[in-house]
Amino acid sequence: EDASRAYLAGVRYVLSDEPDAAIAELSRAAQLNTGTTETYFALAALMRRKGELAWAIRLGQNMLLKPQLHPDVRRRARMELALDYRRAGMQDRARETFEALIADAPVQPEALVAFRRFLEESHDWARAVEIQELVLQDSGSGDDVLAHLLAQQSLAALPSDPGAARSLAERATSLLPDGAHGLL
């Protein structure tokens, strides 16, 4: 009952735009009832909003340590943790967490898209192409994105392997014949 009251007080503070008081109450709720995952998610969201990524990351890591965590909750926690690592500039950790996330079936479409965007920022075109192919299998759309990624991979391969670059460019053009990739 005390945990419920603390949680509700935390929500009231969130609604009245008092994040510090909300964090205090939600922290108290989490301490009183460690099984309430929504409290952890709410607290992490508040920490993110305040720019306290280290705290949000710590909360995500602590959630993932729970062995009895439901698989859907585990996937959600991994997704948020991967995004927090990315925001914090911890690229290796973000990549590891995204890889673990997509290895855990069923894969969430938003996880695939977030990971592909991360890979684009990292200029890992080959892995981004692989992930976009999974997106295509899942949704049936995204040929234009795949064509773009193949063109980028082609441009990256051009100095060291012109033959592979040409093959990648031809594949990009076959996916999007009227696109700018054909002009390249």
PDB file of C-alpha atoms in Angstrom:
ATOM      1  CA  GLU A   1       0.000   0.000   0.000  1.00  0.00           C
ATOM      2  CA  ASP A   2       2.871   2.391   0.816  1.00  0.00           C
ATOM      3  CA  ALA A   3       4.478   1.607  -2.549  1.00  0.00           C
ATOM      4  CA  SER A   4       1.199   2.360  -4.342  1.00  0.00           C
ATOM      5  CA  ARG A   5       0.843   5.664  -2.547  1.00  0.00           C
ATOM      6  CA  ALA A   6       4.415   6.635  -3.355  1.00  0.00           C
ATOM      7  CA  TYR A   7       3.874   5.683  -7.005  1.00  0.00           C
ATOM      8  CA  LEU A   8       0.693   7.768  -7.237  1.00  0.00           C
ATOM      9  CA  ALA A   9       2.393  10.686  -5.530  1.00  0.00           C
ATOM     10  CA  GLY A  10       5.203  10.394  -8.060  1.00  0.00           C
ATOM     11  CA  VAL A  11       2.706  10.465 -10.926  1.00  0.00           C
ATOM     12  CA  ARG A  12       1.014  13.544  -9.430  1.00  0.00           C
ATOM     13  CA  TYR A  13       4.381  15.285  -9.254  1.00  0.00           C
ATOM     14  CA  VAL A  14       5.087  14.358 -12.880  1.00  0.00           C
ATOM     15  CA  LEU A  15       1.747  15.838 -13.917  1.00  0.00           C
ATOM     16  CA  SER A  16       2.405  19.022 -11.958  1.00  0.00           C
ATOM     17  CA  ASP A  17       5.845  19.285 -13.611  1.00  0.00           C
ATOM     18  CA  GLU A  18       7.874  18.786 -10.451  1.00  0.00           C
ATOM     19  CA  PRO A  19      10.478  16.246 -11.612  1.00  0.00           C
ATOM     20  CA  ASP A  20      12.660  16.311  -8.496  1.00  0.00           C
ATOM     21  CA  ALA A  21       9.743  15.488  -6.205  1.00  0.00           C
ATOM     22  CA  ALA A  22       8.531  12.872  -8.710  1.00  0.00           C
ATOM     23  CA  ILE A  23      11.952  11.218  -8.731  1.00  0.00           C
ATOM     24  CA  ALA A  24      12.000  11.109  -4.938  1.00  0.00           C
ATOM     25  CA  GLU A  25       8.553   9.489  -4.733  1.00  0.00           C
ATOM     26  CA  LEU A  26       9.143   7.038  -7.575  1.00  0.00           C
ATOM     27  CA  SER A  27      12.482   6.048  -6.027  1.00  0.00           C
ATOM     28  CA  ARG A  28      10.680   5.401  -2.765  1.00  0.00           C
ATOM     29  CA  ALA A  29       8.048   3.329  -4.595  1.00  0.00           C
ATOM     30  CA  ALA A  30      10.773   1.289  -6.309  1.00  0.00           C
ATOM     31  CA  GLN A  31      12.500   0.638  -2.972  1.00  0.00           C
ATOM     32  CA  LEU A  32       9.250  -0.447  -1.318  1.00  0.00           C
ATOM     33  CA  ASN A  33       8.270  -2.792  -4.136  1.00  0.00           C
ATOM     34  CA  THR A  34      11.143  -3.972  -6.331  1.00  0.00           C
ATOM     35  CA  GLY A  35       8.793  -5.996  -8.541  1.00  0.00           C
ATOM     36  CA  THR A  36       7.108  -2.983 -10.125  1.00  0.00           C
ATOM     37  CA  THR A  37       8.831  -2.588 -13.466  1.00  0.00           C
ATOM     38  CA  GLU A  38       6.651   0.342 -14.524  1.00  0.00           C
ATOM     39  CA  THR A  39       8.084   2.325 -11.626  1.00  0.00           C
ATOM     40  CA  TYR A  40      11.588   1.680 -12.953  1.00  0.00           C
ATOM     41  CA  PHE A  41      10.556   2.686 -16.477  1.00  0.00           C
ATOM     42  CA  ALA A  42       8.892   5.883 -15.209  1.00  0.00           C
ATOM     43  CA  LEU A  43      11.893   6.746 -13.073  1.00  0.00           C
ATOM     44  CA  ALA A  44      14.300   6.160 -15.966  1.00  0.00           C
ATOM     45  CA  ALA A  45      12.170   8.372 -18.224  1.00  0.00           C
ATOM     46  CA  LEU A  46      12.310  11.158 -15.655  1.00  0.00           C
ATOM     47  CA  MET A  47      16.072  10.768 -15.322  1.00  0.00           C
ATOM     48  CA  ARG A  48      16.431  10.967 -19.097  1.00  0.00           C
ATOM     49  CA  ARG A  49      14.315  14.092 -19.209  1.00  0.00           C
ATOM     50  CA  LYS A  50      16.558  15.731 -16.610  1.00  0.00           C
ATOM     51  CA  GLY A  51      19.653  14.702 -18.584  1.00  0.00           C
ATOM     52  CA  GLU A  52      20.735  12.189 -15.944  1.00  0.00           C
ATOM     53  CA  LEU A  53      21.674   9.450 -18.406  1.00  0.00           C
ATOM     54  CA  ALA A  54      23.989   7.688 -15.949  1.00  0.00           C
ATOM     55  CA  TRP A  55      21.036   7.156 -13.585  1.00  0.00           C
ATOM     56  CA  ALA A  56      18.767   6.001 -16.411  1.00  0.00           C
ATOM     57  CA  ILE A  57      21.446   3.556 -17.535  1.00  0.00           C
ATOM     58  CA  ARG A  58      21.904   2.246 -14.005  1.00  0.00           C
ATOM     59  CA  LEU A  59      18.154   1.672 -13.666  1.00  0.00           C
ATOM     60  CA  GLY A  60      18.073  -0.207 -16.981  1.00  0.00           C
ATOM     61  CA  GLN A  61      21.042  -2.348 -15.982  1.00  0.00           C
ATOM     62  CA  ASN A  62      19.429  -3.144 -12.618  1.00  0.00           C
ATOM     63  CA  MET A  63      16.197  -4.187 -14.311  1.00  0.00           C
ATOM     64  CA  LEU A  64      18.049  -6.571 -16.609  1.00  0.00           C
ATOM     65  CA  LEU A  65      19.694  -8.250 -13.601  1.00  0.00           C
ATOM     66  CA  LYS A  66      16.317  -9.579 -12.461  1.00  0.00           C
ATOM     67  CA  PRO A  67      16.112 -13.245 -13.517  1.00  0.00           C
ATOM     68  CA  GLN A  68      12.302 -13.442 -13.258  1.00  0.00           C
ATOM     69  CA  LEU A  69      11.749 -10.531 -15.674  1.00  0.00           C
ATOM     70  CA  HIS A  70       9.078 -11.261 -18.298  1.00  0.00           C
ATOM     71  CA  PRO A  71      10.617 -11.524 -21.820  1.00  0.00           C
ATOM     72  CA  ASP A  72       8.577  -8.567 -23.131  1.00  0.00           C
ATOM     73  CA  VAL A  73       9.712  -6.396 -20.228  1.00  0.00           C
ATOM     74  CA  ARG A  74      13.305  -7.566 -20.760  1.00  0.00           C
ATOM     75  CA  ARG A  75      13.140  -6.547 -24.437  1.00  0.00           C
ATOM     76  CA  ARG A  76      11.685  -3.146 -23.515  1.00  0.00           C
ATOM     77  CA  ALA A  77      14.391  -2.595 -20.899  1.00  0.00           C
ATOM     78  CA  ARG A  78      17.110  -3.576 -23.393  1.00  0.00           C
ATOM     79  CA  MET A  79      15.690  -1.217 -25.998  1.00  0.00           C
ATOM     80  CA  GLU A  80      15.653   1.724 -23.577  1.00  0.00           C
ATOM     81  CA  LEU A  81      19.120   0.830 -22.304  1.00  0.00           C
ATOM     82  CA  ALA A  82      20.533   0.664 -25.848  1.00  0.00           C
ATOM     83  CA  LEU A  83      19.065   4.080 -26.612  1.00  0.00           C
ATOM     84  CA  ASP A  84      20.438   5.483 -23.349  1.00  0.00           C
ATOM     85  CA  TYR A  85      23.908   4.146 -24.159  1.00  0.00           C
ATOM     86  CA  ARG A  86      23.622   5.746 -27.588  1.00  0.00           C
ATOM     87  CA  ARG A  87      22.569   9.103 -26.119  1.00  0.00           C
ATOM     88  CA  ALA A  88      25.448   8.922 -23.640  1.00  0.00           C
ATOM     89  CA  GLY A  89      27.959   8.306 -26.437  1.00  0.00           C
ATOM     90  CA  MET A  90      28.734   4.761 -25.270  1.00  0.00           C
ATOM     91  CA  GLN A  91      28.736   3.350 -28.793  1.00  0.00           C
ATOM     92  CA  ASP A  92      30.237  -0.077 -28.032  1.00  0.00           C
ATOM     93  CA  ARG A  93      27.762  -0.728 -25.242  1.00  0.00           C
ATOM     94  CA  ALA A  94      24.885   0.505 -27.383  1.00  0.00           C
ATOM     95  CA  ARG A  95      25.894  -1.852 -30.176  1.00  0.00           C
ATOM     96  CA  GLU A  96      26.239  -4.840 -27.801  1.00  0.00           C
ATOM     97  CA  THR A  97      22.828  -4.114 -26.298  1.00  0.00           C
ATOM     98  CA  PHE A  98      21.180  -3.710 -29.709  1.00  0.00           C
ATOM     99  CA  GLU A  99      22.766  -7.003 -30.848  1.00  0.00           C
ATOM    100  CA  ALA A 100      21.429  -8.773 -27.732  1.00  0.00           C
ATOM    101  CA  LEU A 101      18.040  -7.197 -28.323  1.00  0.00           C
ATOM    102  CA  ILE A 102      17.671  -8.397 -31.896  1.00  0.00           C
ATOM    103  CA  ALA A 103      18.974 -11.857 -30.956  1.00  0.00           C
ATOM    104  CA  ASP A 104      16.038 -12.188 -28.555  1.00  0.00           C
ATOM    105  CA  ALA A 105      13.049 -13.316 -30.667  1.00  0.00           C
ATOM    106  CA  PRO A 106      10.519 -12.077 -31.444  1.00  0.00           C
ATOM    107  CA  VAL A 107      12.324  -8.988 -32.637  1.00  0.00           C
ATOM    108  CA  GLN A 108      10.493  -5.689 -32.288  1.00  0.00           C
ATOM    109  CA  PRO A 109      10.303  -3.739 -35.566  1.00  0.00           C
ATOM    110  CA  GLU A 110      11.143  -0.503 -33.736  1.00  0.00           C
ATOM    111  CA  ALA A 111      14.268  -2.168 -32.334  1.00  0.00           C
ATOM    112  CA  LEU A 112      15.416  -3.070 -35.839  1.00  0.00           C
ATOM    113  CA  VAL A 113      14.853   0.474 -37.093  1.00  0.00           C
ATOM    114  CA  ALA A 114      16.623   2.016 -34.073  1.00  0.00           C
ATOM    115  CA  PHE A 115      19.575  -0.340 -34.519  1.00  0.00           C
ATOM    116  CA  ARG A 116      19.750   0.404 -38.253  1.00  0.00           C
ATOM    117  CA  ARG A 117      19.826   4.144 -37.534  1.00  0.00           C
ATOM    118  CA  PHE A 118      22.616   3.576 -35.017  1.00  0.00           C
ATOM    119  CA  LEU A 119      24.569   1.616 -37.635  1.00  0.00           C
ATOM    120  CA  GLU A 120      24.044   4.381 -40.194  1.00  0.00           C
ATOM    121  CA  GLU A 121      25.511   6.913 -37.763  1.00  0.00           C
ATOM    122  CA  SER A 122      28.458   4.555 -37.230  1.00  0.00           C
ATOM    123  CA  HIS A 123      28.860   4.139 -41.005  1.00  0.00           C
ATOM    124  CA  ASP A 124      28.647   0.353 -40.642  1.00  0.00           C
ATOM    125  CA  TRP A 125      26.905   0.043 -43.977  1.00  0.00           C
ATOM    126  CA  ALA A 126      27.213  -3.738 -44.325  1.00  0.00           C
ATOM    127  CA  ARG A 127      25.508  -4.430 -40.978  1.00  0.00           C
ATOM    128  CA  ALA A 128      22.938  -1.685 -41.640  1.00  0.00           C
ATOM    129  CA  VAL A 129      22.061  -3.463 -44.917  1.00  0.00           C
ATOM    130  CA  GLU A 130      21.614  -6.759 -43.018  1.00  0.00           C
ATOM    131  CA  ILE A 131      19.318  -5.125 -40.479  1.00  0.00           C
ATOM    132  CA  GLN A 132      17.308  -3.316 -43.176  1.00  0.00           C
ATOM    133  CA  GLU A 133      16.832  -6.667 -44.935  1.00  0.00           C
ATOM    134  CA  LEU A 134      15.294  -7.959 -41.680  1.00  0.00           C
ATOM    135  CA  VAL A 135      13.035  -4.885 -41.600  1.00  0.00           C
ATOM    136  CA  LEU A 136      11.996  -5.650 -45.178  1.00  0.00           C
ATOM    137  CA  GLN A 137      11.222  -9.273 -44.294  1.00  0.00           C
ATOM    138  CA  ASP A 138       9.155  -8.147 -41.344  1.00  0.00           C
ATOM    139  CA  SER A 139       7.214  -5.258 -42.886  1.00  0.00           C
ATOM    140  CA  GLY A 140       7.505  -5.737 -46.638  1.00  0.00           C
ATOM    141  CA  SER A 141       8.462  -2.096 -47.112  1.00  0.00           C
ATOM    142  CA  GLY A 142      11.690  -0.124 -47.063  1.00  0.00           C
ATOM    143  CA  ASP A 143      13.226  -0.838 -50.470  1.00  0.00           C
ATOM    144  CA  ASP A 144      14.178   2.828 -50.768  1.00  0.00           C
ATOM    145  CA  VAL A 145      16.074   2.711 -47.466  1.00  0.00           C
ATOM    146  CA  LEU A 146      17.835  -0.497 -48.508  1.00  0.00           C
ATOM    147  CA  ALA A 147      18.801   1.107 -51.841  1.00  0.00           C
ATOM    148  CA  HIS A 148      20.273   4.088 -49.984  1.00  0.00           C
ATOM    149  CA  LEU A 149      22.248   1.830 -47.633  1.00  0.00           C
ATOM    150  CA  LEU A 150      23.566  -0.252 -50.535  1.00  0.00           C
ATOM    151  CA  ALA A 151      24.657   2.938 -52.327  1.00  0.00           C
ATOM    152  CA  GLN A 152      26.478   4.115 -49.193  1.00  0.00           C
ATOM    153  CA  GLN A 153      28.131   0.701 -48.841  1.00  0.00           C
ATOM    154  CA  SER A 154      29.114   0.913 -52.512  1.00  0.00           C
ATOM    155  CA  LEU A 155      30.721   4.326 -52.051  1.00  0.00           C
ATOM    156  CA  ALA A 156      32.631   3.081 -49.017  1.00  0.00           C
ATOM    157  CA  ALA A 157      33.885   0.006 -50.897  1.00  0.00           C
ATOM    158  CA  LEU A 158      34.897   1.895 -54.050  1.00  0.00           C
ATOM    159  CA  PRO A 159      38.517   2.794 -53.078  1.00  0.00           C
ATOM    160  CA  SER A 160      39.460  -0.723 -51.986  1.00  0.00           C
ATOM    161  CA  ASP A 161      37.219  -2.985 -54.106  1.00  0.00           C
ATOM    162  CA  PRO A 162      35.736  -1.378 -57.251  1.00  0.00           C
ATOM    163  CA  GLY A 163      34.162  -4.681 -58.356  1.00  0.00           C
ATOM    164  CA  ALA A 164      32.220  -5.123 -55.128  1.00  0.00           C
ATOM    165  CA  ALA A 165      31.281  -1.432 -55.207  1.00  0.00           C
ATOM    166  CA  ARG A 166      29.812  -1.860 -58.689  1.00  0.00           C
ATOM    167  CA  SER A 167      27.853  -4.937 -57.630  1.00  0.00           C
ATOM    168  CA  LEU A 168      26.412  -3.099 -54.625  1.00  0.00           C
ATOM    169  CA  ALA A 169      25.529  -0.073 -56.796  1.00  0.00           C
ATOM    170  CA  GLU A 170      23.779  -2.331 -59.322  1.00  0.00           C
ATOM    171  CA  ARG A 171      21.757  -3.931 -56.540  1.00  0.00           C
ATOM    172  CA  ALA A 172      20.799  -0.478 -55.210  1.00  0.00           C
ATOM    173  CA  THR A 173      19.738   0.594 -58.703  1.00  0.00           C
ATOM    174  CA  SER A 174      17.667  -2.569 -59.197  1.00  0.00           C
ATOM    175  CA  LEU A 175      15.741  -1.767 -56.018  1.00  0.00           C
ATOM    176  CA  LEU A 176      15.141   1.876 -56.925  1.00  0.00           C
ATOM    177  CA  PRO A 177      15.701   2.348 -60.687  1.00  0.00           C
ATOM    178  CA  ASP A 178      14.545   5.967 -60.766  1.00  0.00           C
ATOM    179  CA  GLY A 179      16.478   6.989 -57.647  1.00  0.00           C
ATOM    180  CA  ALA A 180      19.569   9.130 -57.423  1.00  0.00           C
ATOM    181  CA  HIS A 181      21.611   5.978 -56.780  1.00  0.00           C
ATOM    182  CA  GLY A 182      21.359   5.112 -60.462  1.00  0.00           C
ATOM    183  CA  LEU A 183      22.965   8.407 -61.358  1.00  0.00           C
ATOM    184  CA  LEU A 184      25.918   7.652 -59.119  1.00  0.00           C
TER     185      LEU A 184
END
